[in-house]
């Protein structure tokens, strides 16, 4: 026993010496000096661990983002629907089970997955190499839901075509780059009241969680009802026309499997296990890969067989077929386009700027003047990455708060972000596995994302009616009107209205004081006149 322990200790000692030697060699090299390893009190192995930790905590976005964007339908249309012999498909084929349209959606999902991976890979690499910051970048949660459910709509039922939505993202990205290059981005962010920023984050979290609770993109716990609009579902059978429950509430096997995944994520986050979101998604997904079960993602049907045949490839490089470079400025004269543009710019300014500052502060990179090294370049990288993402057909890029996992591991330089980029690059070759993640696994993760985004509500002063009413309207309107823009407009409207009341009251008090002083002066003059008489 003692010999075995000594051997293990010798191995650890040798490994420790090798690690120290590697760290010292890299720190003295051109790479080490460029990334300022010694200046930031870090080393290569620590940065490597930090990059892996960050990737594990944010890798869920690969499948989550692809699933959300696929709900928009992408470039799929009625022309892709299967039609009966000697007949043509109607517009409703995009909203009912249809083999042809579902086949198009499957390919589109793979396109979105590759676009998500490539944009995250390029953005993270640029953040690491150009700005030398330990931050991972990927398509943001919020703008993806805004595209899928507000702009393009479920399977193209919204007011703006998918091509035009990408053009909106592109224009917004260039506006973002412009204000960043001029150095006024941080000033714009500081003009936004904190309560609005907090309420937006929480409202988007509620919106995302609401999406994850529905059947088409998640657990299926919430379903439509003709009397109450929404109701408890998780049904064993639903009406294919309306989606309403026709039997067996709370009896859906996929709901209960997804719920187990949610509990796994919760336990992992409670214990601060890195990659907790991934563990829950992987568990639900692997169970769903077995055929012949009530929860299988590969039923014995034409669509199920097609999914299974692609899944069996395991390793495959999917080339983007339909979503890259399809930007179109047609229809830019519509009011919906400009509302969307302002909304996205607003979300980008408050979300990304706030996240960058917070993460830099956690990493100890903020100086006495309230700025941090690489700040200017980081803003430009963020905007330029969104341009890349848009041309690849996916939603805008953002700095991920999950980067705190790597920072806690000691990541302080851009090497951490470069490792995140490398991990995303490796995932490009496993699209058959990644595209086979079922909605009930994604739904559980969306609800958990909503849970984590709700933490900011504690920053709202709920004792102040002006703040609490504005924040509440912002948060509640987003899920209930199925619109992020409506929540923002409603919250700001209430805040302005209540602020006007305060201003009017202040003006009235000032006016009354002036009038009171005038009366006092007149009385004093009258008294003086009487005394002189």
Coordinates of C-alpha atoms in Angstrom, one line a residue:
X1 CA 0.0 0.0 0.0
X2 CA 2.8 2.4 0.9
X3 CA 4.6 1.6 -2.3
X4 CA 1.5 2.5 -4.3
X5 CA 1.0 5.7 -2.4
X6 CA 4.7 6.6 -2.9
X7 CA 4.3 5.9 -6.7
X8 CA 1.2 8.1 -6.8
X9 CA 3.0 10.9 -4.9
X10 CA 6.0 10.6 -7.3
X11 CA 3.8 10.9 -10.3
X12 CA 2.1 13.9 -8.9
X13 CA 5.5 15.4 -8.1
X14 CA 6.7 14.8 -11.6
X15 CA 3.5 16.2 -13.1
X16 CA 3.9 19.2 -10.8
X17 CA 7.4 19.8 -12.0
X18 CA 6.3 19.4 -15.6
X19 CA 3.5 21.9 -15.1
X20 CA 5.8 24.4 -13.5
X21 CA 8.3 24.0 -16.2
X22 CA 5.7 24.5 -18.9
X23 CA 4.2 27.5 -17.2
X24 CA 7.6 29.2 -16.8
X25 CA 8.6 28.5 -20.4
X26 CA 5.3 29.9 -21.7
X27 CA 5.5 32.9 -19.4
X28 CA 8.9 33.8 -20.7
X29 CA 7.9 33.3 -24.4
X30 CA 6.4 35.7 -26.8
X31 CA 3.0 34.3 -26.1
X32 CA 3.3 34.8 -22.4
X33 CA 4.6 38.4 -22.7
X34 CA 1.8 39.2 -25.2
X35 CA -0.9 37.9 -22.9
X36 CA 0.9 39.4 -19.8
X37 CA 0.7 36.2 -17.8
X38 CA 3.2 37.3 -15.1
X39 CA 1.8 40.9 -15.0
X40 CA -1.7 39.5 -14.2
X41 CA -0.4 36.9 -11.8
X42 CA -1.5 33.9 -13.9
X43 CA 0.0 30.9 -15.7
X44 CA -0.8 28.8 -18.7
X45 CA -2.3 25.7 -16.9
X46 CA -4.5 28.0 -14.9
X47 CA -5.8 29.7 -18.0
X48 CA -6.3 26.3 -19.6
X49 CA -8.5 25.1 -16.7
X50 CA -10.4 28.4 -16.8
X51 CA -11.1 28.2 -20.5
X52 CA -12.5 24.6 -20.1
X53 CA -14.6 25.7 -17.1
X54 CA -16.1 28.6 -19.1
X55 CA -16.9 26.5 -22.1
X56 CA -18.6 23.8 -20.0
X57 CA -20.9 26.4 -18.5
X58 CA -21.8 28.1 -21.7
X59 CA -21.8 25.2 -24.2
X60 CA -25.6 24.7 -23.7
X61 CA -26.0 27.7 -26.1
X62 CA -25.1 25.6 -29.1
X63 CA -28.3 23.6 -28.9
X64 CA -30.5 26.1 -27.1
X65 CA -29.8 28.9 -29.6
X66 CA -30.3 26.6 -32.6
X67 CA -33.6 25.3 -31.2
X68 CA -35.0 28.8 -30.5
X69 CA -34.0 30.2 -33.9
X70 CA -35.4 27.1 -35.7
X71 CA -38.8 28.1 -34.3
X72 CA -38.7 31.1 -36.6
X73 CA -38.6 28.6 -39.6
X74 CA -35.5 30.3 -41.0
X75 CA -35.6 30.1 -44.8
X76 CA -38.3 27.3 -44.7
X77 CA -41.5 28.1 -46.4
X78 CA -44.7 26.6 -47.7
X79 CA -42.8 25.4 -50.8
X80 CA -41.0 22.9 -48.6
X81 CA -44.2 21.3 -47.3
X82 CA -45.1 17.8 -48.5
X83 CA -48.4 17.8 -50.4
X84 CA -50.9 15.0 -51.2
X85 CA -50.8 13.6 -54.8
X86 CA -52.4 15.9 -57.3
X87 CA -52.8 18.7 -54.7
X88 CA -50.9 21.6 -53.4
X89 CA -50.0 22.4 -49.8
X90 CA -51.7 25.2 -48.0
X91 CA -50.2 27.8 -45.6
X92 CA -51.3 25.8 -42.6
X93 CA -48.8 23.1 -43.5
X94 CA -46.2 25.1 -41.7
X95 CA -48.0 24.9 -38.4
X96 CA -49.2 21.3 -38.5
X97 CA -47.2 18.1 -38.6
X98 CA -45.8 17.9 -42.2
X99 CA -42.9 15.7 -43.2
X100 CA -41.5 18.0 -45.8
X101 CA -41.5 21.1 -43.6
X102 CA -40.1 19.2 -40.7
X103 CA -37.3 17.9 -42.9
X104 CA -36.5 21.5 -43.8
X105 CA -36.5 22.6 -40.2
X106 CA -34.1 19.7 -39.3
X107 CA -31.6 21.0 -41.9
X108 CA -32.1 24.6 -40.7
X109 CA -31.5 23.6 -37.1
X110 CA -28.1 22.1 -38.2
X111 CA -27.3 25.4 -40.0
X112 CA -28.1 27.4 -36.9
X113 CA -26.0 25.1 -34.8
X114 CA -23.0 25.5 -37.0
X115 CA -23.6 29.3 -37.2
X116 CA -23.8 29.5 -33.4
X117 CA -20.5 27.5 -33.0
X118 CA -18.6 29.5 -35.6
X119 CA -19.8 32.9 -34.3
X120 CA -18.9 31.9 -30.7
X121 CA -15.5 30.5 -31.9
X122 CA -14.6 33.7 -33.8
X123 CA -16.0 36.1 -31.2
X124 CA -14.2 34.4 -28.2
X125 CA -10.9 34.1 -30.1
X126 CA -11.1 37.8 -31.1
X127 CA -11.9 38.8 -27.5
X128 CA -8.9 36.8 -26.2
X129 CA -6.3 37.8 -28.8
X130 CA -7.3 41.4 -29.5
X131 CA -8.6 42.6 -26.1
X132 CA -6.7 40.1 -23.9
X133 CA -9.7 39.5 -21.7
X134 CA -10.8 36.1 -20.2
X135 CA -14.4 36.4 -21.6
X136 CA -16.4 33.9 -23.7
X137 CA -18.7 35.3 -26.4
X138 CA -21.6 33.6 -28.1
X139 CA -25.1 34.4 -29.5
X140 CA -27.1 36.1 -26.7
X141 CA -30.2 34.8 -24.9
X142 CA -32.9 37.5 -25.5
X143 CA -32.2 38.7 -29.0
X144 CA -32.6 35.1 -30.3
X145 CA -36.0 34.9 -28.6
X146 CA -36.8 38.3 -29.9
X147 CA -36.1 37.2 -33.5
X148 CA -37.9 33.9 -33.3
X149 CA -41.1 35.0 -31.5
X150 CA -41.5 38.8 -32.0
X151 CA -39.9 39.6 -35.4
X152 CA -40.2 36.6 -37.6
X153 CA -42.7 34.8 -35.4
X154 CA -43.3 31.0 -35.0
X155 CA -42.6 29.4 -38.4
X156 CA -42.6 32.8 -40.1
X157 CA -46.0 34.0 -38.7
X158 CA -44.6 37.4 -37.5
X159 CA -44.5 40.8 -39.2
X160 CA -40.9 40.6 -40.5
X161 CA -39.2 38.0 -42.8
X162 CA -36.2 36.2 -41.5
X163 CA -33.9 37.9 -44.1
X164 CA -35.0 41.3 -43.0
X165 CA -34.6 40.4 -39.4
X166 CA -30.9 39.6 -40.1
X167 CA -30.6 43.0 -41.8
X168 CA -31.9 44.7 -38.7
X169 CA -29.2 42.9 -36.6
X170 CA -26.6 44.0 -39.1
X171 CA -27.5 47.7 -39.0
X172 CA -27.7 47.5 -35.2
X173 CA -24.2 45.9 -35.1
X174 CA -22.7 48.8 -37.2
X175 CA -24.5 51.3 -35.0
X176 CA -23.0 49.5 -32.0
X177 CA -19.5 49.6 -33.5
X178 CA -19.9 53.3 -34.3
X179 CA -20.8 54.4 -30.8
X180 CA -18.1 52.1 -29.4
X181 CA -15.5 53.7 -31.8
X182 CA -16.5 57.2 -30.8
X183 CA -16.2 56.2 -27.1
X184 CA -19.8 57.1 -26.2
X185 CA -21.1 53.6 -25.5
X186 CA -20.3 53.6 -21.8
X187 CA -21.8 57.1 -21.5
X188 CA -25.1 55.9 -23.1
X189 CA -25.2 53.0 -20.7
X190 CA -24.8 55.2 -17.7
X191 CA -27.8 57.3 -18.9
X192 CA -30.1 54.3 -18.5
X193 CA -31.7 54.0 -15.0
X194 CA -30.5 51.0 -13.1
X195 CA -34.0 49.8 -12.3
X196 CA -34.8 49.6 -16.1
X197 CA -31.7 47.6 -16.7
X198 CA -32.5 45.2 -13.8
X199 CA -36.1 44.8 -14.9
X200 CA -35.1 44.1 -18.5
X201 CA -32.8 41.3 -17.5
X202 CA -35.5 39.8 -15.2
X203 CA -38.2 40.2 -17.8
X204 CA -36.2 38.5 -20.5
X205 CA -35.6 35.7 -18.0
X206 CA -39.3 35.3 -17.5
X207 CA -39.9 35.4 -21.2
X208 CA -37.3 32.7 -21.9
X209 CA -38.6 30.5 -19.1
X210 CA -42.1 30.9 -20.5
X211 CA -40.9 29.6 -23.8
X212 CA -39.2 26.7 -22.1
X213 CA -42.5 25.7 -20.4
X214 CA -44.4 25.4 -23.6
X215 CA -44.7 22.3 -25.7
X216 CA -43.2 23.3 -29.1
X217 CA -39.9 24.3 -27.5
X218 CA -39.8 22.8 -24.1
X219 CA -41.3 20.8 -21.3
X220 CA -45.0 21.2 -22.3
X221 CA -46.1 22.2 -18.8
X222 CA -48.0 25.2 -20.1
X223 CA -50.6 24.8 -22.9
X224 CA -53.3 26.9 -24.6
X225 CA -56.9 27.1 -23.3
X226 CA -59.9 28.7 -25.1
X227 CA -61.3 30.1 -21.8
X228 CA -58.2 31.1 -19.8
X229 CA -55.6 31.5 -22.7
X230 CA -53.1 29.4 -20.9
X231 CA -53.4 26.5 -18.5
X232 CA -51.6 23.5 -16.9
X233 CA -50.8 20.9 -19.6
X234 CA -48.1 18.2 -19.8
X235 CA -50.8 16.1 -21.5
X236 CA -50.5 12.6 -22.9
X237 CA -52.6 13.7 -25.9
X238 CA -53.2 17.1 -27.5
X239 CA -55.3 18.5 -30.3
X240 CA -53.0 18.8 -33.3
X241 CA -55.0 21.8 -34.6
X242 CA -55.2 23.9 -31.5
X243 CA -52.6 22.4 -29.2
X244 CA -55.2 22.1 -26.4
X245 CA -55.1 19.2 -24.0
X246 CA -57.6 16.4 -24.8
X247 CA -56.5 13.9 -22.2
X248 CA -54.1 13.0 -19.4
X249 CA -52.9 16.3 -17.8
X250 CA -49.5 15.9 -16.1
X251 CA -49.1 12.5 -17.8
X252 CA -46.6 13.4 -20.5
X253 CA -43.5 11.2 -20.2
X254 CA -41.3 13.8 -21.8
X255 CA -42.4 16.4 -19.3
X256 CA -41.4 14.2 -16.3
X257 CA -38.0 13.3 -18.0
X258 CA -37.3 17.0 -18.6
X259 CA -38.2 17.8 -15.0
X260 CA -35.6 15.3 -13.8
X261 CA -33.1 17.1 -16.0
X262 CA -34.1 20.4 -14.4
X263 CA -33.6 18.9 -10.9
X264 CA -30.1 17.7 -11.9
X265 CA -29.2 21.2 -13.1
X266 CA -30.5 22.7 -9.9
X267 CA -28.5 20.3 -7.7
X268 CA -25.4 21.0 -9.7
X269 CA -25.8 24.7 -9.4
X270 CA -26.5 24.4 -5.7
X271 CA -23.2 22.5 -5.3
X272 CA -21.4 25.0 -7.7
X273 CA -20.5 22.1 -10.1
X274 CA -19.1 23.5 -13.4
X275 CA -21.1 22.4 -16.4
X276 CA -24.3 21.7 -14.3
X277 CA -26.5 22.8 -17.2
X278 CA -24.7 20.4 -19.5
X279 CA -25.1 17.5 -17.1
X280 CA -28.9 18.0 -17.0
X281 CA -29.2 18.3 -20.8
X282 CA -26.9 15.3 -21.4
X283 CA -28.9 13.1 -19.1
X284 CA -32.3 13.9 -20.6
X285 CA -30.8 13.6 -24.1
X286 CA -29.1 10.3 -23.7
X287 CA -32.3 8.7 -22.2
X288 CA -34.3 10.1 -25.2
X289 CA -31.9 8.5 -27.7
X290 CA -33.2 5.0 -26.9
X291 CA -35.7 3.9 -29.5
X292 CA -38.9 2.2 -28.6
X293 CA -39.6 4.2 -25.5
X294 CA -42.3 6.7 -24.6
X295 CA -39.7 9.5 -24.5
X296 CA -37.7 8.7 -27.6
X297 CA -36.6 11.4 -29.9
X298 CA -36.4 8.8 -32.7
X299 CA -39.9 7.3 -33.0
X300 CA -40.5 4.7 -35.7
X301 CA -41.8 7.2 -38.3
X302 CA -40.3 8.7 -41.5
X303 CA -39.1 11.8 -39.6
X304 CA -37.9 9.7 -36.7
X305 CA -36.0 7.4 -39.0
X306 CA -34.3 10.3 -40.8
X307 CA -33.2 11.8 -37.5
X308 CA -31.9 8.5 -36.3
X309 CA -29.9 7.9 -39.5
X310 CA -28.2 11.3 -39.2
X311 CA -27.6 10.7 -35.5
X312 CA -25.7 7.4 -36.2
X313 CA -23.0 9.3 -38.1
X314 CA -21.8 10.7 -34.7
X315 CA -19.0 12.7 -36.3
X316 CA -19.8 14.9 -39.3
X317 CA -19.0 18.4 -40.5
X318 CA -22.2 20.1 -41.5
X319 CA -21.9 22.9 -44.1
X320 CA -24.3 25.8 -43.7
X321 CA -26.8 25.4 -46.6
X322 CA -29.5 28.0 -46.3
X323 CA -28.9 30.6 -43.5
X324 CA -25.6 32.2 -44.4
X325 CA -25.4 35.5 -46.3
X326 CA -29.2 35.8 -46.8
X327 CA -29.5 39.4 -45.4
X328 CA -32.1 41.5 -47.2
X329 CA -33.0 45.1 -46.7
X330 CA -36.4 44.7 -48.4
X331 CA -39.2 46.2 -46.2
X332 CA -37.0 48.6 -44.2
X333 CA -39.5 51.3 -44.6
X334 CA -41.9 49.7 -42.1
X335 CA -42.3 51.0 -38.6
X336 CA -41.8 47.5 -37.1
X337 CA -38.3 47.5 -38.4
X338 CA -37.3 50.7 -36.7
X339 CA -38.9 49.7 -33.4
X340 CA -37.0 46.5 -33.5
X341 CA -33.7 48.3 -34.3
X342 CA -34.1 50.7 -31.4
X343 CA -35.1 47.8 -29.1
X344 CA -32.1 45.7 -30.0
X345 CA -29.7 48.6 -29.7
X346 CA -31.1 49.4 -26.3
X347 CA -30.8 45.8 -25.1
X348 CA -27.3 45.5 -26.5
X349 CA -26.1 48.7 -24.8
X350 CA -27.5 47.9 -21.3
X351 CA -26.8 44.1 -21.4
X352 CA -23.3 43.9 -22.9
X353 CA -21.9 47.0 -21.3
X354 CA -23.1 46.0 -17.9
X355 CA -21.8 42.5 -18.3
X356 CA -18.4 43.6 -19.4
X357 CA -17.9 45.9 -16.5
X358 CA -19.2 43.3 -14.0
X359 CA -16.9 40.6 -15.3
X360 CA -13.9 42.9 -15.4
X361 CA -14.5 43.9 -11.8
X362 CA -14.8 40.3 -10.7
X363 CA -11.5 39.5 -12.4
X364 CA -9.9 42.5 -10.6
X365 CA -9.1 44.3 -13.9
X366 CA -10.9 47.5 -13.2
X367 CA -8.7 50.4 -12.2
X368 CA -9.2 53.4 -9.9
X369 CA -10.7 55.4 -12.8
X370 CA -13.5 52.9 -13.3
X371 CA -12.1 51.5 -16.6
X372 CA -10.2 48.4 -17.5
X373 CA -7.4 47.4 -19.9
X374 CA -8.8 46.4 -23.3
X375 CA -12.2 48.0 -22.7
X376 CA -12.2 50.0 -25.9
X377 CA -11.1 47.0 -28.0
X378 CA -13.6 44.7 -26.2
X379 CA -16.5 46.9 -27.3
X380 CA -15.3 46.9 -30.9
X381 CA -14.9 43.1 -30.8
X382 CA -18.4 42.7 -29.5
X383 CA -19.9 44.7 -32.3
X384 CA -17.8 43.1 -35.0
X385 CA -18.6 39.6 -33.8
X386 CA -22.3 40.5 -34.2
X387 CA -21.6 41.4 -37.9
X388 CA -20.0 37.9 -38.3
X389 CA -22.9 36.2 -36.6
X390 CA -25.5 38.0 -38.7
X391 CA -23.7 37.0 -41.9
X392 CA -23.8 33.4 -40.6
X393 CA -27.5 33.7 -40.1
X394 CA -27.7 33.8 -36.3
X395 CA -28.6 36.4 -33.6
X396 CA -26.3 39.0 -32.1
X397 CA -23.3 38.1 -30.0
X398 CA -22.8 39.0 -26.3
X399 CA -20.3 38.5 -23.6
X400 CA -21.4 35.6 -21.4
X401 CA -21.8 36.0 -17.7
X402 CA -20.9 32.3 -17.5
X403 CA -17.3 33.6 -18.0
X404 CA -17.3 34.0 -14.2
X405 CA -16.7 30.2 -14.0
X406 CA -13.3 30.6 -15.7
X407 CA -12.5 33.8 -13.7
X408 CA -13.1 31.9 -10.5
X409 CA -10.7 29.2 -11.8
X410 CA -8.0 32.0 -12.1
X411 CA -8.4 33.0 -15.7
X412 CA -7.1 36.6 -16.1
X413 CA -5.9 36.8 -19.7
X414 CA -7.1 36.2 -23.3
X415 CA -5.7 32.7 -23.2
X416 CA -8.9 31.7 -21.4
X417 CA -11.0 33.0 -24.2
X418 CA -8.8 31.4 -26.8
X419 CA -9.3 28.0 -25.1
X420 CA -13.1 28.6 -25.2
X421 CA -12.7 29.3 -28.9
X422 CA -10.8 26.0 -29.4
X423 CA -13.5 24.0 -27.6
X424 CA -16.2 25.5 -29.8
X425 CA -14.1 24.6 -32.9
X426 CA -13.9 21.0 -31.8
X427 CA -17.7 20.8 -31.3
X428 CA -18.1 21.6 -35.0
X429 CA -17.4 18.0 -35.8
X430 CA -20.2 16.6 -33.6
X431 CA -23.3 18.2 -35.2
X432 CA -25.1 14.8 -35.6
X433 CA -25.1 14.4 -31.8
X434 CA -25.7 18.1 -31.0
X435 CA -28.7 18.3 -33.4
X436 CA -30.3 15.3 -31.7
X437 CA -31.0 17.1 -28.4
X438 CA -34.8 17.0 -27.8
X439 CA -36.9 20.0 -27.0
X440 CA -37.8 18.7 -23.5
X441 CA -34.0 18.8 -22.6
X442 CA -33.7 22.3 -24.0
X443 CA -36.9 23.4 -22.2
X444 CA -35.5 22.5 -18.8
X445 CA -32.3 24.5 -19.5
X446 CA -34.4 27.5 -20.6
X447 CA -36.3 27.5 -17.4
X448 CA -33.1 27.3 -15.4
X449 CA -31.7 30.3 -17.5
X450 CA -34.8 32.2 -16.4
X451 CA -34.1 31.3 -12.8
X452 CA -30.6 32.7 -13.0
X453 CA -31.7 35.9 -14.8
X454 CA -34.2 36.7 -12.1
X455 CA -31.6 37.3 -9.5
X456 CA -31.3 41.0 -10.4
X457 CA -34.8 41.8 -9.0
X458 CA -33.3 42.1 -5.5
X459 CA -31.6 45.3 -6.8
X460 CA -35.0 47.0 -7.4
X461 CA -36.2 49.3 -4.6
X462 CA -39.7 47.7 -4.1
X463 CA -40.6 50.2 -1.5
X464 CA -40.4 53.0 -4.1
X465 CA -43.6 52.9 -6.1
X466 CA -42.1 54.6 -9.1
X467 CA -39.3 52.1 -9.3
X468 CA -41.4 49.0 -8.4
X469 CA -44.3 49.8 -10.8
X470 CA -41.9 50.5 -13.7
X471 CA -39.9 47.3 -13.1
X472 CA -43.0 45.2 -12.6
X473 CA -44.7 46.4 -15.8
X474 CA -41.4 45.7 -17.7
X475 CA -41.1 42.2 -16.4
X476 CA -44.8 41.1 -16.6
X477 CA -45.4 42.4 -20.1
X478 CA -42.6 40.5 -21.8
X479 CA -44.0 37.0 -21.2
X480 CA -47.7 37.9 -21.2
X481 CA -47.6 39.9 -24.5
X482 CA -44.9 37.6 -25.9
X483 CA -42.8 40.6 -26.7
X484 CA -39.5 41.9 -25.2
X485 CA -40.1 45.3 -27.0
X486 CA -43.6 45.7 -25.4
X487 CA -42.1 45.2 -21.9
X488 CA -39.4 47.8 -22.5
X489 CA -41.7 50.4 -23.9
X490 CA -44.3 49.7 -21.2
X491 CA -41.8 50.0 -18.3
X492 CA -40.2 53.1 -19.6
X493 CA -43.6 54.6 -20.2
X494 CA -44.6 54.1 -16.6
X495 CA -41.3 55.4 -15.4
X496 CA -41.7 58.6 -17.4
X497 CA -45.3 59.0 -16.4
X498 CA -44.6 58.7 -12.7
X499 CA -41.5 61.0 -13.1
X500 CA -43.7 63.6 -14.7
X501 CA -46.0 63.5 -11.7
X502 CA -43.0 64.1 -9.4
X503 CA -41.8 67.0 -11.6
X504 CA -45.3 68.6 -11.7
X505 CA -45.6 68.2 -7.9
X506 CA -42.2 69.8 -7.4
X507 CA -43.1 72.6 -9.8
X508 CA -46.4 73.2 -7.9
X509 CA -44.5 73.3 -4.5
X510 CA -42.1 75.8 -6.0
X511 CA -44.9 77.9 -7.4
X512 CA -46.7 77.9 -4.0
X513 CA -43.6 78.9 -2.2
X514 CA -43.0 81.8 -4.6
X515 CA -46.6 82.9 -4.2
X516 CA -46.3 82.6 -0.4
X517 CA -43.2 84.7 -0.3
X518 CA -45.0 87.3 -2.5
X519 CA -47.9 87.5 0.0
X520 CA -45.6 87.8 2.9
X521 CA -43.7 90.6 1.2
X522 CA -47.0 92.4 0.4
X523 CA -48.2 92.0 4.1
X524 CA -44.8 93.4 5.3
X525 CA -45.1 96.4 3.0
X526 CA -48.7 97.1 4.2
X527 CA -47.5 96.9 7.9
X528 CA -44.6 99.3 7.1
X529 CA -47.0 101.8 5.4
X530 CA -49.3 101.7 8.5
X531 CA -46.4 102.3 10.8
X532 CA -45.2 105.2 8.8
X533 CA -48.6 106.8 9.0

